[in-house]
CSV table of C-alpha atoms and ligand atoms in Angstrom, one decimal:
chain,number,residue,atom,x,y,z
A,253,MET,CA,107.6,95.2,117.0
A,254,ARG,CA,111.0,96.3,118.2
A,255,THR,CA,111.2,100.0,117.1
A,256,SER,CA,114.5,101.8,116.5
A,257,TYR,CA,113.7,105.4,117.5
A,258,ALA,CA,111.8,107.5,120.0
A,259,ILE,CA,111.1,111.3,120.1
A,260,GLY,CA,112.0,113.2,123.2
A,261,VAL,CA,110.8,116.7,123.9
A,262,ASP,CA,112.0,118.8,126.8
A,263,VAL,CA,109.8,121.8,127.4
A,264,GLY,CA,111.5,124.6,129.4
A,265,GLY,CA,110.2,127.9,130.7
A,266,THR,CA,112.2,129.7,128.0
A,267,ARG,CA,113.3,127.0,125.5
A,268,THR,CA,111.9,123.8,124.1
A,269,ALA,CA,114.1,121.1,122.5
A,270,ALA,CA,113.1,118.0,120.7
A,271,GLY,CA,115.2,115.1,119.4
A,272,LEU,CA,115.0,111.9,117.4
A,273,ILE,CA,116.8,109.3,119.5
A,274,GLU,CA,118.1,105.8,118.8
A,275,ARG,CA,117.6,103.1,121.4
A,276,LYS,CA,121.2,103.4,122.5
A,277,GLY,CA,120.9,107.1,123.1
A,278,ARG,CA,122.4,108.5,119.9
A,279,MET,CA,120.7,111.8,119.0
A,280,ILE,CA,119.9,111.6,115.2
A,281,LYS,CA,118.4,115.0,114.9
A,282,GLU,CA,117.8,117.8,117.3
A,283,VAL,CA,115.8,121.0,117.0
A,284,HIS,CA,115.0,123.9,119.4
A,285,ALA,CA,112.6,126.8,119.6
A,286,LEU,CA,111.7,129.4,122.2
A,287,THR,CA,108.8,128.4,124.3
A,288,PRO,CA,105.9,130.8,123.7
A,289,ALA,CA,105.3,131.0,127.4
A,290,GLN,CA,103.1,134.1,127.3
A,291,ALA,CA,100.9,133.0,124.4
A,292,GLY,CA,98.9,130.4,126.2
A,293,PRO,CA,98.7,126.6,126.3
A,294,PHE,CA,97.5,126.2,122.7
A,295,ALA,CA,100.5,128.1,121.3
A,296,ILE,CA,102.8,126.0,123.5
A,297,VAL,CA,101.2,122.8,122.1
A,298,ASP,CA,101.6,124.2,118.5
A,299,SER,CA,105.2,124.8,119.1
A,300,ILE,CA,105.7,121.3,120.5
A,301,ILE,CA,103.9,119.8,117.5
A,302,GLU,CA,106.1,121.7,115.0
A,303,LEU,CA,109.3,120.5,116.7
A,304,ILE,CA,108.0,116.9,116.8
A,305,GLU,CA,107.1,117.0,113.1
A,306,ASP,CA,110.5,118.4,112.3
A,307,VAL,CA,112.4,115.6,114.0
A,308,ALA,CA,110.0,112.8,113.0
A,309,SER,CA,110.8,113.5,109.4
A,310,GLY,CA,114.2,111.8,110.1
A,311,ALA,CA,112.7,108.3,110.4
A,312,HIS,CA,109.9,106.1,108.9
A,313,PRO,CA,106.8,106.5,111.1
A,314,GLY,CA,106.7,102.7,111.7
A,315,GLU,CA,110.2,102.9,113.3
A,316,ILE,CA,109.2,105.4,116.0
A,317,ALA,CA,108.2,103.8,119.4
A,318,GLY,CA,106.5,106.9,120.7
A,319,ILE,CA,107.0,110.4,122.1
A,320,GLY,CA,108.0,111.4,125.6
A,321,VAL,CA,107.5,115.0,126.8
A,322,GLY,CA,109.1,116.5,129.8
A,323,LEU,CA,107.3,119.5,131.2
A,324,PRO,CA,108.5,122.0,133.9
A,325,ALA,CA,105.5,121.1,136.0
A,326,GLN,CA,104.2,118.8,138.7
A,327,ILE,CA,102.8,115.9,136.8
A,328,ASP,CA,100.4,113.2,138.1
A,329,PHE,CA,102.2,110.5,136.3
A,330,LEU,CA,99.5,107.8,136.8
A,331,LYS,CA,96.8,110.0,135.4
A,332,GLN,CA,99.2,111.8,133.0
A,333,THR,CA,97.8,115.2,134.0
A,334,VAL,CA,99.5,118.5,134.8
A,335,GLU,CA,98.7,119.4,138.4
A,336,PHE,CA,100.7,122.6,139.0
A,337,CYS,CA,103.0,124.7,137.0
A,338,THR,CA,104.7,128.0,138.0
A,339,ASN,CA,106.6,128.9,134.8
A,340,LEU,CA,104.0,128.1,132.0
A,341,PRO,CA,100.2,128.5,131.8
A,342,ILE,CA,99.5,124.8,131.5
A,343,ALA,CA,98.2,123.8,135.0
A,344,GLY,CA,95.1,121.7,134.5
A,345,VAL,CA,95.6,121.5,130.7
A,346,ASP,CA,95.4,118.0,129.2
A,347,MET,CA,98.7,118.4,127.5
A,348,ARG,CA,99.0,114.7,126.7
A,349,SER,CA,95.7,114.5,124.8
A,350,LEU,CA,96.2,117.8,123.0
A,351,ILE,CA,99.6,116.6,121.7
A,352,MET,CA,98.4,113.0,121.0
A,353,SER,CA,95.4,114.2,118.9
A,354,ARG,CA,97.8,115.7,116.5
A,355,VAL,CA,100.5,113.1,116.1
A,356,ARG,CA,100.5,109.4,115.0
A,357,HIS,CA,102.3,108.1,118.0
A,358,PRO,CA,101.6,107.4,121.7
A,359,VAL,CA,102.6,110.2,124.0
A,360,ALA,CA,103.8,110.0,127.7
A,361,ILE,CA,104.4,113.1,129.8
A,362,ASP,CA,106.6,113.4,132.9
A,363,ASN,CA,108.2,116.1,135.1
A,364,ASP,CA,111.3,117.6,133.4
A,365,SER,CA,113.6,116.7,136.3
A,366,ASN,CA,112.4,113.1,136.2
A,367,CYS,CA,113.2,113.0,132.5
A,368,ALA,CA,116.7,114.4,133.1
A,369,GLY,CA,117.2,111.8,135.8
A,370,ILE,CA,116.0,109.0,133.4
A,371,GLY,CA,118.4,110.4,130.8
A,372,GLU,CA,121.4,110.3,133.2
A,373,SER,CA,120.4,106.9,134.4
A,374,ARG,CA,120.1,105.3,130.9
A,375,PHE,CA,122.8,107.1,129.0
A,376,GLY,CA,124.9,109.3,131.3
A,377,VAL,CA,126.8,109.5,134.5
A,378,ALA,CA,124.4,107.3,136.5
A,379,LYS,CA,124.4,104.4,134.0
A,380,ASN,CA,124.2,101.1,135.9
A,381,VAL,CA,123.7,102.8,139.2
A,382,ARG,CA,120.6,101.5,140.9
A,383,ASP,CA,120.2,104.0,143.7
A,384,PHE,CA,120.9,107.6,143.1
A,385,VAL,CA,119.5,111.1,143.6
A,386,MET,CA,119.6,113.8,141.0
A,387,ILE,CA,119.2,117.4,141.9
A,388,THR,CA,118.8,120.0,139.0
A,389,LEU,CA,119.8,123.5,139.8
A,390,GLY,CA,118.5,126.1,137.5
A,391,THR,CA,115.8,128.8,137.7
A,392,GLY,CA,114.0,126.3,139.9
A,393,VAL,CA,115.4,123.4,141.8
A,394,GLY,CA,114.2,120.0,140.8
A,395,GLY,CA,115.0,116.5,141.7
A,396,ALA,CA,114.7,112.9,140.7
A,397,LEU,CA,115.0,109.8,142.9
A,398,PHE,CA,116.1,106.4,141.5
A,399,LEU,CA,115.5,103.6,144.0
A,400,ASP,CA,116.3,100.0,143.2
A,401,GLY,CA,116.8,100.8,139.5
A,402,GLU,CA,113.5,102.6,138.9
A,403,PRO,CA,112.5,106.3,139.1
A,404,TYR,CA,110.5,106.8,142.3
A,405,ARG,CA,107.6,109.1,141.8
A,406,GLY,CA,105.5,108.6,144.9
A,407,SER,CA,101.8,107.5,145.3
A,408,ARG,CA,100.5,110.0,142.8
A,409,GLY,CA,103.6,110.5,140.7
A,410,LEU,CA,104.2,113.9,142.4
A,411,GLY,CA,107.1,113.0,144.5
A,412,ALA,CA,110.9,113.8,144.3
A,413,GLU,CA,110.3,117.6,144.6
A,414,ILE,CA,113.6,117.9,146.4
A,415,GLY,CA,113.7,121.7,145.8
A,416,HIS,CA,110.8,122.1,148.1
A,417,MET,CA,112.1,120.4,151.1
A,418,ILE,CA,112.3,122.8,154.1
A,419,ILE,CA,115.8,123.5,155.3
A,420,ASP,CA,115.2,126.7,157.3
A,421,LEU,CA,111.9,127.0,159.3
A,422,GLY,CA,110.6,130.5,158.5
A,423,GLY,CA,113.4,131.1,156.0
A,424,PRO,CA,113.1,133.2,152.8
A,425,PRO,CA,110.0,132.9,150.6
A,426,CYS,CA,110.0,130.3,147.9
A,427,PRO,CA,108.4,130.8,144.4
A,428,CYS,CA,106.0,127.9,145.3
A,429,GLY,CA,104.5,130.0,148.1
A,430,GLY,CA,106.3,128.1,150.9
A,431,ARG,CA,109.2,129.3,153.0
A,432,GLY,CA,112.8,128.2,153.6
A,433,HIS,CA,112.8,125.6,150.9
A,434,ILE,CA,116.0,124.5,149.1
A,435,GLU,CA,114.9,126.5,146.0
A,436,SER,CA,114.7,129.7,148.0
A,437,PHE,CA,118.5,129.4,148.6
A,438,LEU,CA,119.7,127.8,145.4
A,439,GLY,CA,117.4,128.9,142.6
A,440,ARG,CA,118.8,131.4,140.1
A,441,PRO,CA,116.9,134.3,141.7
A,442,ALA,CA,118.3,133.6,145.1
A,443,ILE,CA,121.9,133.4,143.8
A,444,ALA,CA,121.4,136.6,141.7
A,445,ALA,CA,120.0,138.4,144.8
A,446,ARG,CA,123.2,137.5,146.8
A,447,GLY,CA,125.2,138.7,143.8
A,448,ARG,CA,123.4,142.0,143.6
A,449,GLU,CA,123.9,142.6,147.3
A,450,ALA,CA,127.6,141.9,147.1
A,451,ALA,CA,128.0,143.9,143.9
A,452,ALA,CA,126.6,147.0,145.6
A,453,GLU,CA,129.5,146.9,148.1
A,454,TYR,CA,133.0,148.3,147.3
A,455,LYS,CA,134.5,144.9,147.0
A,456,GLY,CA,132.0,143.7,144.5
A,457,GLN,CA,133.9,145.2,141.5
A,458,ALA,CA,134.3,141.8,139.6
A,459,LEU,CA,130.5,141.2,139.9
A,460,ARG,CA,129.8,144.7,138.7
A,461,ASP,CA,132.1,144.2,135.8
A,462,GLU,CA,130.3,140.9,134.8
A,463,ALA,CA,127.0,142.9,134.7
A,464,GLY,CA,128.4,145.7,132.6
A,465,GLY,CA,129.0,148.0,135.5
A,466,ASP,CA,125.5,147.9,136.9
A,467,ALA,CA,125.2,146.2,140.4
A,468,GLU,CA,121.4,146.0,140.0
A,469,LYS,CA,121.8,143.8,136.9
A,470,VAL,CA,123.9,141.0,138.3
A,471,THR,CA,122.5,137.6,137.4
A,472,ALA,CA,123.2,134.1,138.7
A,473,GLU,CA,125.4,133.5,135.6
A,474,ASP,CA,127.4,136.6,136.4
A,475,VAL,CA,128.1,135.3,139.9
A,476,ILE,CA,129.2,131.9,138.4
A,477,ASN,CA,131.4,133.6,135.7
A,478,ALA,CA,133.1,135.8,138.3
A,479,ALA,CA,133.7,132.8,140.6
A,480,ASN,CA,135.1,130.7,137.7
A,481,LYS,CA,137.5,133.6,137.0
A,482,GLY,CA,138.7,133.5,140.6
A,483,ASP,CA,136.8,136.3,142.3
A,484,GLU,CA,136.6,135.5,146.0
A,485,ILE,CA,133.4,137.3,146.7
A,486,ALA,CA,131.5,135.4,144.0
A,487,GLN,CA,133.2,132.2,145.1
A,488,GLN,CA,132.0,132.8,148.7
A,489,ILE,CA,128.4,133.2,147.5
A,490,LEU,CA,128.6,129.8,145.7
A,491,LEU,CA,130.4,128.1,148.6
A,492,ASP,CA,127.6,129.3,150.9
A,493,ALA,CA,125.0,127.9,148.4
A,494,GLY,CA,127.0,124.7,148.2
A,495,GLY,CA,127.0,124.5,152.0
A,496,VAL,CA,123.2,124.8,152.1
A,497,LEU,CA,123.0,122.2,149.3
A,498,GLY,CA,125.3,119.9,151.3
A,499,GLU,CA,123.2,120.2,154.5
A,500,ALA,CA,120.1,119.3,152.5
A,501,LEU,CA,121.8,116.4,150.9
A,502,VAL,CA,122.9,115.1,154.3
A,503,GLY,CA,119.3,114.5,155.1
A,504,ILE,CA,118.7,112.7,151.8
A,505,VAL,CA,121.9,110.6,152.2
A,506,ASN,CA,120.9,109.6,155.8
A,507,LEU,CA,117.4,108.7,154.6
A,508,LEU,CA,118.0,106.9,151.4
A,509,ASN,CA,121.7,105.8,151.4
A,510,PRO,CA,122.2,106.5,147.7
A,511,LYS,CA,125.4,105.4,145.9
A,512,LEU,CA,125.5,108.6,143.8
A,513,ILE,CA,124.3,112.2,143.9
A,514,VAL,CA,124.1,113.8,140.5
A,515,ILE,CA,124.1,117.6,140.3
A,516,GLY,CA,122.6,118.9,137.1
A,517,GLY,CA,120.8,121.8,135.6
A,518,GLY,CA,122.3,125.0,134.1
A,519,VAL,CA,123.7,126.3,137.4
A,520,GLY,CA,124.8,122.9,138.7
A,521,GLU,CA,126.7,122.0,135.6
A,522,SER,CA,128.5,125.3,135.2
A,523,CYS,CA,129.8,125.5,138.7
A,524,ALA,CA,132.0,122.7,140.2
A,525,LEU,CA,132.4,124.7,143.4
A,526,LEU,CA,128.9,124.0,144.4
A,527,SER,CA,129.0,120.3,144.2
A,528,GLU,CA,132.5,120.1,145.7
A,529,ARG,CA,131.4,122.1,148.8
A,530,ALA,CA,128.2,120.0,149.0
A,531,SER,CA,130.4,116.8,149.0
A,532,GLU,CA,132.6,118.2,151.8
A,533,VAL,CA,129.5,118.9,154.0
A,534,ILE,CA,128.2,115.3,153.4
A,535,ASP,CA,131.7,113.9,154.4
A,536,GLU,CA,131.6,115.9,157.6
A,537,HIS,CA,128.0,115.4,158.6
A,538,ALA,CA,126.3,112.3,157.1
A,539,LEU,CA,125.8,109.4,159.4
A,540,ALA,CA,128.6,106.8,159.4
A,541,GLY,CA,128.6,104.2,156.8
A,542,ARG,CA,126.9,106.4,154.2
A,543,ARG,CA,129.8,108.7,153.4
A,544,ASP,CA,131.1,106.8,150.4
A,545,VAL,CA,128.3,108.4,148.4
A,546,ARG,CA,129.9,110.2,145.4
A,547,VAL,CA,128.7,113.7,144.4
A,548,VAL,CA,129.2,114.2,140.7
A,549,GLN,CA,128.1,116.7,138.0
A,550,ALA,CA,125.7,115.5,135.4
A,551,GLU,CA,127.1,114.5,132.1
A,552,LEU,CA,124.5,115.0,129.4
A,553,GLY,CA,124.0,118.8,129.9
A,554,ASN,CA,121.0,120.2,128.1
A,555,ASP,CA,120.4,116.9,126.3
A,556,ALA,CA,119.5,115.0,129.5
A,557,GLY,CA,115.8,116.0,129.3
A,558,VAL,CA,115.4,115.1,125.7
A,559,LEU,CA,117.2,111.8,126.0
A,560,GLY,CA,115.3,110.9,129.2
A,561,ALA,CA,111.9,111.8,127.6
A,562,ALA,CA,112.8,109.5,124.7
A,563,ALA,CA,113.8,106.7,127.1
A,564,LEU,CA,110.4,107.1,128.8
A,565,ALA,CA,108.7,106.7,125.3
A,566,PHE,CA,110.8,103.5,124.7
A,567,ASP,CA,109.8,102.1,128.1
A,568,GLU,CA,106.1,102.8,127.6
A,569,HIS,CA,106.3,101.2,124.2
A,570,ASP,CA,108.1,98.2,125.4
A,571,SER,CA,105.7,97.6,128.4
A,572,ARG,CA,102.7,98.0,126.0
A,573,GLU,CA,104.2,95.4,123.7
A,574,GLY,CA,105.3,93.1,126.6
A,575,LEU,CA,109.0,93.5,125.8
A,576,HIS,CA,111.6,93.8,128.5
A,577,ARG,CA,114.4,96.3,128.2
B,1290,ZN,ZN1,109.2,125.8,147.4
């Protein structure tokens, strides 16, 4: 049966969103809740179930193809298990079975960045692009690879962790335990740390102002806001970060020759400077013949994860039913 709706859930470290989505990507109903990150895995599942029930009430159960859930974790996609998770206490927890035991629909889980990539690929800026790379800049740095029209997840479904590619041997520590990874330069904590350093100097007035006068309280968002208002110190921090991003992307462009690079995530989407600088670096340093790659900001914002999770549910439904999309 060709169903009309799917439910997408995007579980974040701080917030969870769920939506009832039509096949063409229209969001019929959307709800949010804070993720009870400290309360343990069962509380997190309870909160996901509540959101699913809420959006499911917008359609007849027989019209719903399934449920896709994006988790901020490394997912073994083939086994549908959660391997590692730094932001939520769900590593090793069988999230899919726990959710599926309480709903009437099939459930598929995937990494949140893959879901955002699927969302942009199906409904957003990467529509009809067969080869693209998405990098999501937020508290962590995630990625998604689309090769030949399909998400590429690697042999165990754990691939595309672009944020944990080494760009500086022996560089600063990364939250994953490694050193010198992209995330250790571009995650919110790294940008905030540069911001606090600059705010402690005489010239950092605009940064101190954003943080209510306290240099110690400068966040990544304060740096972005000050930069967007024209403060040169804040702009320099983001230009440096964009330079690092660009260097990392040169390697990816040389390796994969994508047509498009999509910069998403809360930090990536609120800061054009970063992607512009990254684009310049690629122009200067990528191998010849690959420089026509376009670097663009993501289009779907916070909805990318929910839309992509729903697209995953449609795909799983259609392959079960032997339908082609
Ligand atoms: Zn790392």
